[in-house]
Amino acid sequence: MNYRTRVAVVYLLGFFVDLINMFIANVAYPGIARHFQAPVSALAWVSTGYILGLTLVIPLSRWLTARFGARRIFIVSVIIFMVASLGACAAGSLMSLIVWRIVQGLGGGLLIPVGQTLTYALFRSHERARLSAMIMLVGLLAPALSPAFGGMIVDSFSWRWVFVASLPLAMLTWGLALFWLRDEEVKEPAGRFELSGFLLAGAALALILPGLTLLGETGDVATGVFLLLCGLILMTIFVRKSLQQSRPLLELTLIKDPLLRTAMLIYQCIPGIFTGISLIAMLYLQQELHFSAAQAGGLMVPWSLGSFVAISVSGKMFNRTGPRALFIPGCLIQGIGIGFLSALSVTPQPWLAVTAFSLMGFGSSLCSSTAQSCAFLQVRQNALADASALWNINRQLSFCLGVTVVSVMLNVLQVYIPQHAYRLSFIIAAASVLLPVMLCLKLPGREIVQAFNLKEKR
């Protein structure tokens, strides 16, 4: 096994560990609620706390890597994650559990951008499509396997063991990182740490994420709007301040790259919206169409199969076709899949639901895999750390924003047109794919990929 394959293995293991902990906690909610006598609204912070920790630490990744080295930061991050996992398992109150989840997120949050920077630096542009396909396959396995595995743990032991379920994999990742990763030569000095920028970005994200979470609920919309507005004001100040500095916390000018910018927008419009649609679809299927929980949850199987096919297709076709020829069909196929969900109100047949989730899995994953492949295609080597941080912050926000947009839309429609609220939500979400399609029409075709491939092969 050559060195870059070892680095890729370590990164993919860290990525898998991180994703497991994003999805596995949901099945423990009933046990946590009974143990701490907590309401459902409070339980949401068990997951939100982890995402908050992840998002807060990502802007630090480039500076920490330049200051202490990628290998050292990766290894310390895994240690923090493992210690916090034990803390979450032993939590004596809901508040301490949420705090440990935030710390767990702080440890896990550096695994992806640091590992991604290390790995992408070792693969040339024309080799990254297959690497991206592997990354997306790992991203597919985690949400598909985590809930079922977590349910078995809760049924056999208790909710506490869910938070240490990934410890064996985390220990393996730590051991391999310790022995396999080399101390990379720092090409640029870390420079002065931009404390004011970090505080602004951290405060903005710490307000935006809870704000989006509260907006998606029906109980405290006013507080959600207030937090979101305050967060957006602070984020605007951070952006303006960063653009005026020669060495900002994050190099925001990278978003001028049309491929990176479009890939980030695609993630918001396609995988992000799917996250929201899948949430209300589960409610619709069980509450309105009287599907059992097992039948509704089982629809993730055809979704996973569709995703697997799409990821395989994008890995093989990206270098031949370029991003535009994959993005546009992916967007339209997701729209058709969501359209099939709206047809369930007329013909509530199981095969329609299976078809809908298969198409959504194919369309969403075709877009996300292609986005992963093209995002860093034109990014210069010394800017990979910043680009990776921006990409991962955008990925985290896309999931929260997608759930918020779809939930708020459904809540509004349920007030004014309650009998058609779900169907109209699906129709509007299906039509929304036209926006990313229009964005993709301006993208170059396969010639840009071929040009980069030829340049690097020389």
Coordinates of C-alpha atoms in Angstrom, one line a residue:
M1 CA 0.0 0.0 0.0
N2 CA 1.6 3.3 -1.1
Y3 CA 1.6 6.4 1.1
R4 CA -1.2 8.3 -0.6
T5 CA -3.5 5.2 -0.3
R6 CA -2.7 5.1 3.4
V7 CA -3.5 8.8 3.8
A8 CA -6.8 8.2 1.9
V9 CA -7.7 5.2 4.2
V10 CA -7.1 7.3 7.4
Y11 CA -9.1 10.2 6.0
L12 CA -12.1 8.0 5.0
L13 CA -12.1 6.3 8.4
G14 CA -12.2 9.7 10.1
F15 CA -14.9 10.8 7.7
F16 CA -16.9 7.6 8.5
V17 CA -16.5 8.1 12.3
D18 CA -17.7 11.7 12.0
L19 CA -20.8 10.8 9.9
I20 CA -21.7 7.9 12.2
N21 CA -22.0 10.3 15.1
M22 CA -24.2 12.7 13.1
F23 CA -26.8 10.0 12.5
I24 CA -26.6 7.4 15.2
A25 CA -27.9 9.5 18.1
N26 CA -31.4 9.9 16.8
V27 CA -32.4 6.3 17.7
A28 CA -31.4 7.0 21.3
Y29 CA -33.9 9.9 21.7
P30 CA -36.7 7.8 23.4
G31 CA -34.3 6.4 26.0
I32 CA -32.7 9.7 26.7
A33 CA -36.1 11.4 27.0
R34 CA -37.2 8.7 29.6
H35 CA -34.0 8.9 31.5
F36 CA -33.8 12.7 31.8
Q37 CA -37.5 13.3 31.5
A38 CA -36.8 15.7 28.7
P39 CA -39.1 17.1 26.0
V40 CA -38.5 16.4 22.3
S41 CA -37.5 20.0 21.6
A42 CA -34.6 19.7 24.1
L43 CA -33.5 16.4 22.6
A44 CA -32.8 18.0 19.3
W45 CA -29.8 19.8 20.8
V46 CA -28.1 16.4 21.3
S47 CA -27.6 16.3 17.5
T48 CA -27.5 20.1 17.1
G49 CA -24.7 20.3 19.7
Y50 CA -22.5 17.9 17.7
I51 CA -23.1 19.8 14.5
L52 CA -22.4 23.1 16.3
G53 CA -19.1 21.8 17.6
L54 CA -18.2 20.6 14.1
T55 CA -19.0 23.9 12.4
L56 CA -17.3 26.1 15.0
V57 CA -13.9 24.4 14.8
I58 CA -13.7 24.1 11.0
P59 CA -12.6 27.7 10.4
L60 CA -9.6 27.0 12.6
S61 CA -8.4 24.1 10.5
R62 CA -6.1 26.0 8.1
W63 CA -4.3 28.0 10.8
L64 CA -3.9 25.0 13.2
T65 CA -2.6 22.9 10.3
A66 CA 0.0 25.5 9.3
R67 CA 1.0 26.1 13.0
F68 CA 1.2 22.6 14.3
G69 CA 1.2 20.3 11.3
A70 CA -1.7 18.2 9.8
R71 CA -0.6 14.9 11.3
R72 CA -0.4 16.3 14.9
I73 CA -3.8 18.1 14.6
F74 CA -5.5 15.0 13.2
I75 CA -4.1 12.8 16.0
V76 CA -5.1 15.2 18.7
S77 CA -8.5 15.6 17.2
V78 CA -9.2 11.9 17.4
I79 CA -8.1 11.9 21.1
I80 CA -10.5 14.7 21.9
F81 CA -13.3 12.9 20.1
M82 CA -12.7 9.7 22.0
V83 CA -12.5 11.4 25.4
A84 CA -15.7 13.3 24.6
S85 CA -17.4 10.1 23.5
L86 CA -16.7 8.6 26.9
G87 CA -18.0 11.8 28.6
A88 CA -21.3 11.6 26.6
C89 CA -21.7 8.0 27.6
A90 CA -21.3 8.8 31.3
A91 CA -23.3 12.1 31.2
G92 CA -25.3 12.6 34.4
S93 CA -27.7 15.2 33.0
L94 CA -29.1 16.3 29.6
M95 CA -27.1 19.6 29.8
S96 CA -23.8 17.7 30.4
L97 CA -24.7 15.3 27.5
I98 CA -25.1 18.3 25.2
V99 CA -21.8 19.9 26.3
W100 CA -20.0 16.6 25.7
R101 CA -21.6 16.4 22.3
I102 CA -20.3 19.9 21.5
V103 CA -16.8 18.8 22.6
Q104 CA -17.2 15.6 20.5
G105 CA -18.0 17.8 17.5
L106 CA -15.0 20.0 18.2
G107 CA -12.8 16.9 18.0
G108 CA -14.6 15.3 15.0
G109 CA -14.8 18.7 13.2
L110 CA -11.1 18.8 12.3
L111 CA -11.0 15.2 11.0
I112 CA -12.7 16.0 7.7
P113 CA -11.0 19.3 6.5
V114 CA -7.5 18.3 7.7
G115 CA -7.8 14.7 6.3
Q116 CA -9.3 16.1 3.1
T117 CA -6.5 18.6 2.6
L118 CA -3.9 15.9 3.2
T119 CA -5.5 13.5 0.8
Y120 CA -6.4 15.9 -2.0
A121 CA -2.9 17.3 -2.1
L122 CA -1.6 13.8 -3.0
F123 CA -4.1 13.2 -5.9
R124 CA -4.0 15.1 -9.1
S125 CA -7.1 16.7 -10.5
H126 CA -7.8 13.9 -13.0
E127 CA -7.6 11.3 -10.2
R128 CA -10.0 13.0 -7.8
A129 CA -13.2 11.9 -9.4
R130 CA -12.7 8.3 -8.3
L131 CA -11.5 9.5 -4.9
S132 CA -14.7 11.6 -4.6
A133 CA -16.7 8.5 -5.5
M134 CA -15.1 6.7 -2.6
I135 CA -15.8 9.6 -0.3
M136 CA -19.5 9.6 -1.3
L137 CA -19.8 5.8 -0.8
V138 CA -18.6 6.3 2.7
G139 CA -21.1 9.1 3.0
L140 CA -23.7 6.7 1.8
L141 CA -22.9 3.9 4.2
A142 CA -23.0 6.0 7.4
P143 CA -26.7 7.2 7.2
A144 CA -27.8 3.8 5.8
L145 CA -26.1 1.7 8.6
S146 CA -26.0 4.0 11.6
P147 CA -29.7 4.0 12.6
A148 CA -30.1 0.2 12.4
F149 CA -26.8 -0.4 14.2
G150 CA -27.7 2.2 16.9
G151 CA -31.2 0.6 17.3
M152 CA -29.6 -2.8 18.0
I153 CA -27.3 -1.3 20.6
V154 CA -30.2 0.6 22.3
D155 CA -32.4 -2.6 22.3
S156 CA -29.6 -4.8 23.6
F157 CA -27.8 -2.5 26.1
S158 CA -28.9 1.2 26.7
W159 CA -28.9 4.6 25.0
R160 CA -25.5 5.4 26.6
W161 CA -23.6 2.8 24.5
V162 CA -24.7 4.6 21.3
F163 CA -22.1 7.3 22.1
V164 CA -19.2 4.9 22.3
A165 CA -20.3 2.7 19.4
S166 CA -17.7 4.4 17.1
L167 CA -14.8 4.2 19.7
P168 CA -13.3 1.0 18.1
L169 CA -13.2 2.7 14.7
A170 CA -11.9 5.9 16.3
M171 CA -9.1 4.0 18.0
L172 CA -8.2 2.3 14.7
T173 CA -8.1 5.7 13.0
W174 CA -5.9 7.1 15.7
G175 CA -3.5 4.1 15.5
L176 CA -3.2 4.3 11.7
A177 CA -2.7 8.0 11.8
L178 CA 0.0 7.6 14.4
F179 CA 2.0 5.1 12.4
W180 CA 1.0 5.9 8.8
L181 CA 0.9 9.7 8.5
R182 CA 4.1 11.7 8.0
D183 CA 5.0 15.1 9.3
E184 CA 4.3 17.3 6.3
E185 CA 6.6 20.2 5.5
V186 CA 4.8 23.5 6.1
K187 CA 5.1 25.5 2.9
E188 CA 3.8 28.7 4.4
P189 CA 4.1 30.0 8.0
A190 CA 0.9 30.1 10.0
G191 CA 1.2 33.8 10.7
R192 CA -0.7 35.7 13.4
F193 CA -3.9 34.1 14.5
E194 CA -6.9 36.2 13.5
L195 CA -8.6 36.1 16.9
S196 CA -11.2 38.8 16.1
G197 CA -12.2 37.0 12.8
F198 CA -12.5 33.7 14.7
L199 CA -14.7 35.2 17.4
L200 CA -16.9 36.9 14.8
A201 CA -17.2 33.7 12.7
G202 CA -17.7 31.5 15.7
A203 CA -20.4 33.8 17.2
A204 CA -22.2 34.0 13.9
L205 CA -22.3 30.3 13.4
A206 CA -23.3 29.7 17.0
L207 CA -26.3 31.9 16.4
I208 CA -27.2 30.8 12.9
L209 CA -27.3 27.1 13.6
P210 CA -29.7 27.3 16.6
G211 CA -31.7 29.9 14.8
L212 CA -32.2 27.6 11.8
T213 CA -33.1 24.8 14.2
L214 CA -35.7 26.9 16.0
L215 CA -37.2 28.1 12.7
G216 CA -37.8 24.5 11.7
E217 CA -39.9 24.0 14.8
T218 CA -43.4 25.5 15.5
G219 CA -42.8 26.5 19.1
D220 CA -40.4 29.4 19.1
V221 CA -40.2 31.0 15.7
A222 CA -39.6 34.6 17.0
T223 CA -36.5 33.5 18.9
G224 CA -35.3 31.6 15.8
V225 CA -35.7 34.7 13.6
F226 CA -33.9 36.9 16.2
L227 CA -30.9 34.5 16.5
L228 CA -30.7 34.1 12.7
L229 CA -30.7 37.8 12.1
C230 CA -28.1 38.4 14.7
G231 CA -26.0 35.6 13.2
L232 CA -26.3 37.0 9.7
I233 CA -25.3 40.5 10.8
L234 CA -22.1 39.1 12.5
M235 CA -21.4 37.0 9.5
T236 CA -21.7 40.0 7.2
I237 CA -19.2 41.9 9.4
F238 CA -16.9 38.9 9.3
V239 CA -17.0 38.7 5.5
R240 CA -16.4 42.4 5.0
K241 CA -13.5 42.4 7.5
S242 CA -11.9 39.2 5.9
L243 CA -12.0 40.7 2.4
Q244 CA -10.0 43.7 3.7
Q245 CA -7.2 41.6 5.2
S246 CA -4.2 40.2 3.5
R247 CA -4.1 37.1 5.9
P248 CA -7.7 36.5 6.9
L249 CA -9.0 33.5 9.0
L250 CA -10.5 32.1 5.8
E251 CA -9.7 33.0 2.2
L252 CA -13.2 33.9 1.1
T253 CA -12.0 35.1 -2.3
L254 CA -11.8 31.4 -3.3
I255 CA -15.6 31.5 -3.7
K256 CA -15.0 33.5 -6.9
D257 CA -13.9 30.2 -8.5
P258 CA -17.0 29.3 -10.5
L259 CA -16.6 25.5 -10.0
L260 CA -16.2 25.8 -6.2
R261 CA -19.0 28.3 -6.0
T262 CA -21.4 26.3 -8.1
A263 CA -20.6 23.1 -6.2
M264 CA -21.4 24.8 -2.9
L265 CA -24.7 26.2 -4.3
I266 CA -25.6 22.8 -5.7
Y267 CA -25.1 21.3 -2.2
Q268 CA -27.5 23.8 -0.8
C269 CA -30.2 23.3 -3.5
I270 CA -30.0 19.5 -3.9
P271 CA -28.7 17.4 -1.0
G272 CA -29.7 20.2 1.4
I273 CA -33.3 20.3 0.2
F274 CA -33.5 16.5 0.1
T275 CA -32.6 16.4 3.8
G276 CA -35.7 18.6 4.5
I277 CA -37.9 16.6 2.1
S278 CA -36.9 13.3 3.6
L279 CA -37.9 14.6 7.0
I280 CA -41.4 15.7 6.1
A281 CA -41.8 12.6 3.8
M282 CA -41.4 10.3 6.8
L283 CA -44.0 12.3 8.7
Y284 CA -46.4 12.3 5.7
L285 CA -46.0 8.6 5.1
Q286 CA -46.7 7.6 8.7
Q287 CA -49.2 10.3 9.7
E288 CA -51.2 10.7 6.5
L289 CA -50.8 7.5 4.6
H290 CA -50.5 5.2 7.7
F291 CA -47.2 3.5 6.7
S292 CA -45.6 1.7 9.6
A293 CA -42.3 3.0 10.9
A294 CA -40.5 0.0 9.4
Q295 CA -42.1 0.6 6.0
A296 CA -41.2 4.3 6.0
G297 CA -37.7 3.6 7.2
G298 CA -37.2 0.8 4.7
L299 CA -37.5 3.3 1.9
M300 CA -33.9 4.3 2.6
V301 CA -32.9 1.0 1.1
P302 CA -34.0 1.9 -2.5
W303 CA -32.6 5.4 -1.8
S304 CA -29.2 3.8 -0.9
L305 CA -29.3 1.6 -4.1
G306 CA -30.1 4.7 -6.3
S307 CA -27.2 6.6 -4.6
F308 CA -24.8 3.7 -5.1
V309 CA -25.5 3.6 -8.8
A310 CA -25.2 7.4 -9.1
I311 CA -21.9 7.5 -7.3
S312 CA -20.5 4.8 -9.5
V313 CA -21.7 6.6 -12.6
S314 CA -20.2 10.0 -11.5
G315 CA -16.8 8.3 -10.6
K316 CA -16.5 6.8 -14.1
M317 CA -18.1 9.6 -16.2
F318 CA -16.8 12.8 -14.6
N319 CA -13.5 13.0 -16.5
R320 CA -15.3 12.2 -19.8
T321 CA -18.3 14.5 -19.5
G322 CA -17.4 17.3 -17.1
P323 CA -19.6 18.6 -14.3
R324 CA -22.5 20.2 -16.4
A325 CA -23.5 16.9 -18.1
L326 CA -23.9 15.3 -14.6
F327 CA -25.3 18.2 -12.6
I328 CA -28.3 18.9 -14.9
P329 CA -29.7 15.3 -15.1
G330 CA -29.0 14.9 -11.3
C331 CA -31.1 18.0 -10.5
L332 CA -33.9 17.0 -12.8
I333 CA -34.1 13.4 -11.6
Q334 CA -34.3 14.6 -8.0
G335 CA -37.2 16.9 -9.0
I336 CA -39.0 14.0 -10.7
G337 CA -38.5 11.8 -7.6
I338 CA -40.0 14.5 -5.3
G339 CA -42.8 14.8 -7.9
F340 CA -43.6 11.2 -7.3
L341 CA -44.0 11.9 -3.6
S342 CA -46.7 14.5 -4.5
A343 CA -48.5 11.8 -6.5
L344 CA -48.9 9.6 -3.4
S345 CA -51.8 11.8 -2.3
V346 CA -53.7 10.7 -5.4
T347 CA -52.5 7.1 -5.6
P348 CA -51.0 6.0 -2.3
Q349 CA -49.2 3.0 -3.7
P350 CA -46.0 1.6 -2.1
W351 CA -44.3 1.3 -5.5
L352 CA -44.7 5.0 -6.0
A353 CA -42.9 5.7 -2.7
V354 CA -40.1 3.2 -3.7
T355 CA -39.7 4.9 -7.1
A356 CA -39.7 8.3 -5.5
F357 CA -36.9 7.4 -3.1
S358 CA -34.9 5.6 -5.7
L359 CA -35.0 8.6 -8.0
M360 CA -34.2 11.0 -5.2
G361 CA -31.2 8.8 -4.1
F362 CA -29.9 8.8 -7.7
G363 CA -30.4 12.4 -8.4
S364 CA -29.2 13.8 -5.1
S365 CA -26.0 11.6 -5.0
L366 CA -25.2 12.3 -8.7
C367 CA -25.1 16.0 -7.8
S368 CA -23.3 15.7 -4.5
S369 CA -20.7 13.3 -5.9
T370 CA -20.1 15.5 -8.9
A371 CA -19.9 18.6 -6.7
Q372 CA -17.3 16.8 -4.6
S373 CA -15.3 16.1 -7.7
C374 CA -15.3 19.5 -9.3
A375 CA -15.2 21.8 -6.2
F376 CA -11.4 21.6 -5.9
L377 CA -10.5 21.2 -9.6
Q378 CA -9.2 24.7 -10.0
V379 CA -8.1 25.4 -6.4
R380 CA -4.3 25.9 -6.2
Q381 CA -2.4 23.5 -3.9
N382 CA -1.6 26.1 -1.2
A383 CA -5.3 27.0 -0.9
L384 CA -6.6 23.5 -0.4
A385 CA -6.9 23.9 3.4
D386 CA -9.0 27.1 3.0
A387 CA -11.2 25.6 0.3
S388 CA -11.7 22.4 2.3
A389 CA -12.8 24.5 5.4
L390 CA -15.3 26.6 3.2
W391 CA -16.6 23.4 1.6
N392 CA -17.3 21.6 4.9
I393 CA -18.9 24.7 6.6
N394 CA -21.2 24.9 3.6
R395 CA -22.0 21.2 3.8
Q396 CA -23.0 21.5 7.5
L397 CA -25.1 24.5 6.8
S398 CA -26.8 22.9 3.9
F399 CA -28.4 20.2 6.0
C400 CA -29.7 22.7 8.6
L401 CA -30.9 25.2 6.0
G402 CA -32.6 22.5 3.9
V403 CA -34.6 21.2 6.9
T404 CA -35.5 24.8 7.9
V405 CA -36.7 25.9 4.5
V406 CA -38.8 22.8 3.9
S407 CA -40.2 22.8 7.5
V408 CA -41.1 26.5 7.5
M409 CA -42.8 26.0 4.1
L410 CA -44.8 23.1 5.4
N411 CA -45.8 24.9 8.6
V412 CA -47.0 28.0 6.6
L413 CA -49.0 25.8 4.2
Q414 CA -50.6 23.9 7.1
V415 CA -51.9 27.1 8.4
Y416 CA -53.5 28.3 5.2
I417 CA -54.1 25.1 3.1
P418 CA -53.9 22.3 5.6
Q419 CA -55.5 19.6 3.4
H420 CA -53.0 20.1 0.6
A421 CA -49.9 21.2 2.7
Y422 CA -47.8 18.1 2.1
R423 CA -48.6 17.8 -1.6
L424 CA -47.9 21.5 -2.3
S425 CA -44.6 21.3 -0.3
F426 CA -43.5 18.4 -2.5
I427 CA -44.6 20.2 -5.7
I428 CA -42.7 23.4 -4.8
A429 CA -39.6 21.5 -3.8
A430 CA -39.7 19.6 -7.1
A431 CA -39.9 22.8 -9.0
S432 CA -37.0 24.3 -7.0
V433 CA -34.5 22.1 -8.9
L434 CA -34.9 24.5 -11.9
L435 CA -32.8 27.1 -10.0
P436 CA -29.6 24.9 -9.8
V437 CA -30.3 23.8 -13.4
M438 CA -30.1 27.4 -14.5
L439 CA -26.8 27.8 -12.5
C440 CA -25.3 24.8 -14.2
L441 CA -26.1 26.0 -17.7
K442 CA -23.2 28.5 -17.4
L443 CA -20.7 25.9 -16.4
P444 CA -18.1 24.7 -18.9
G445 CA -18.4 21.2 -20.4
R446 CA -15.9 18.4 -20.5
E447 CA -13.3 20.7 -22.1
I448 CA -12.3 22.1 -18.7
V449 CA -11.7 18.7 -17.1
Q450 CA -9.8 17.6 -20.2
A451 CA -7.6 20.7 -20.1
F452 CA -6.7 20.2 -16.4
N453 CA -6.1 16.5 -17.0
L454 CA -3.7 17.2 -19.9
K455 CA -2.0 20.0 -17.9
E456 CA -1.3 17.7 -14.9
K457 CA -0.2 14.7 -17.0
R458 CA 2.4 16.9 -18.6

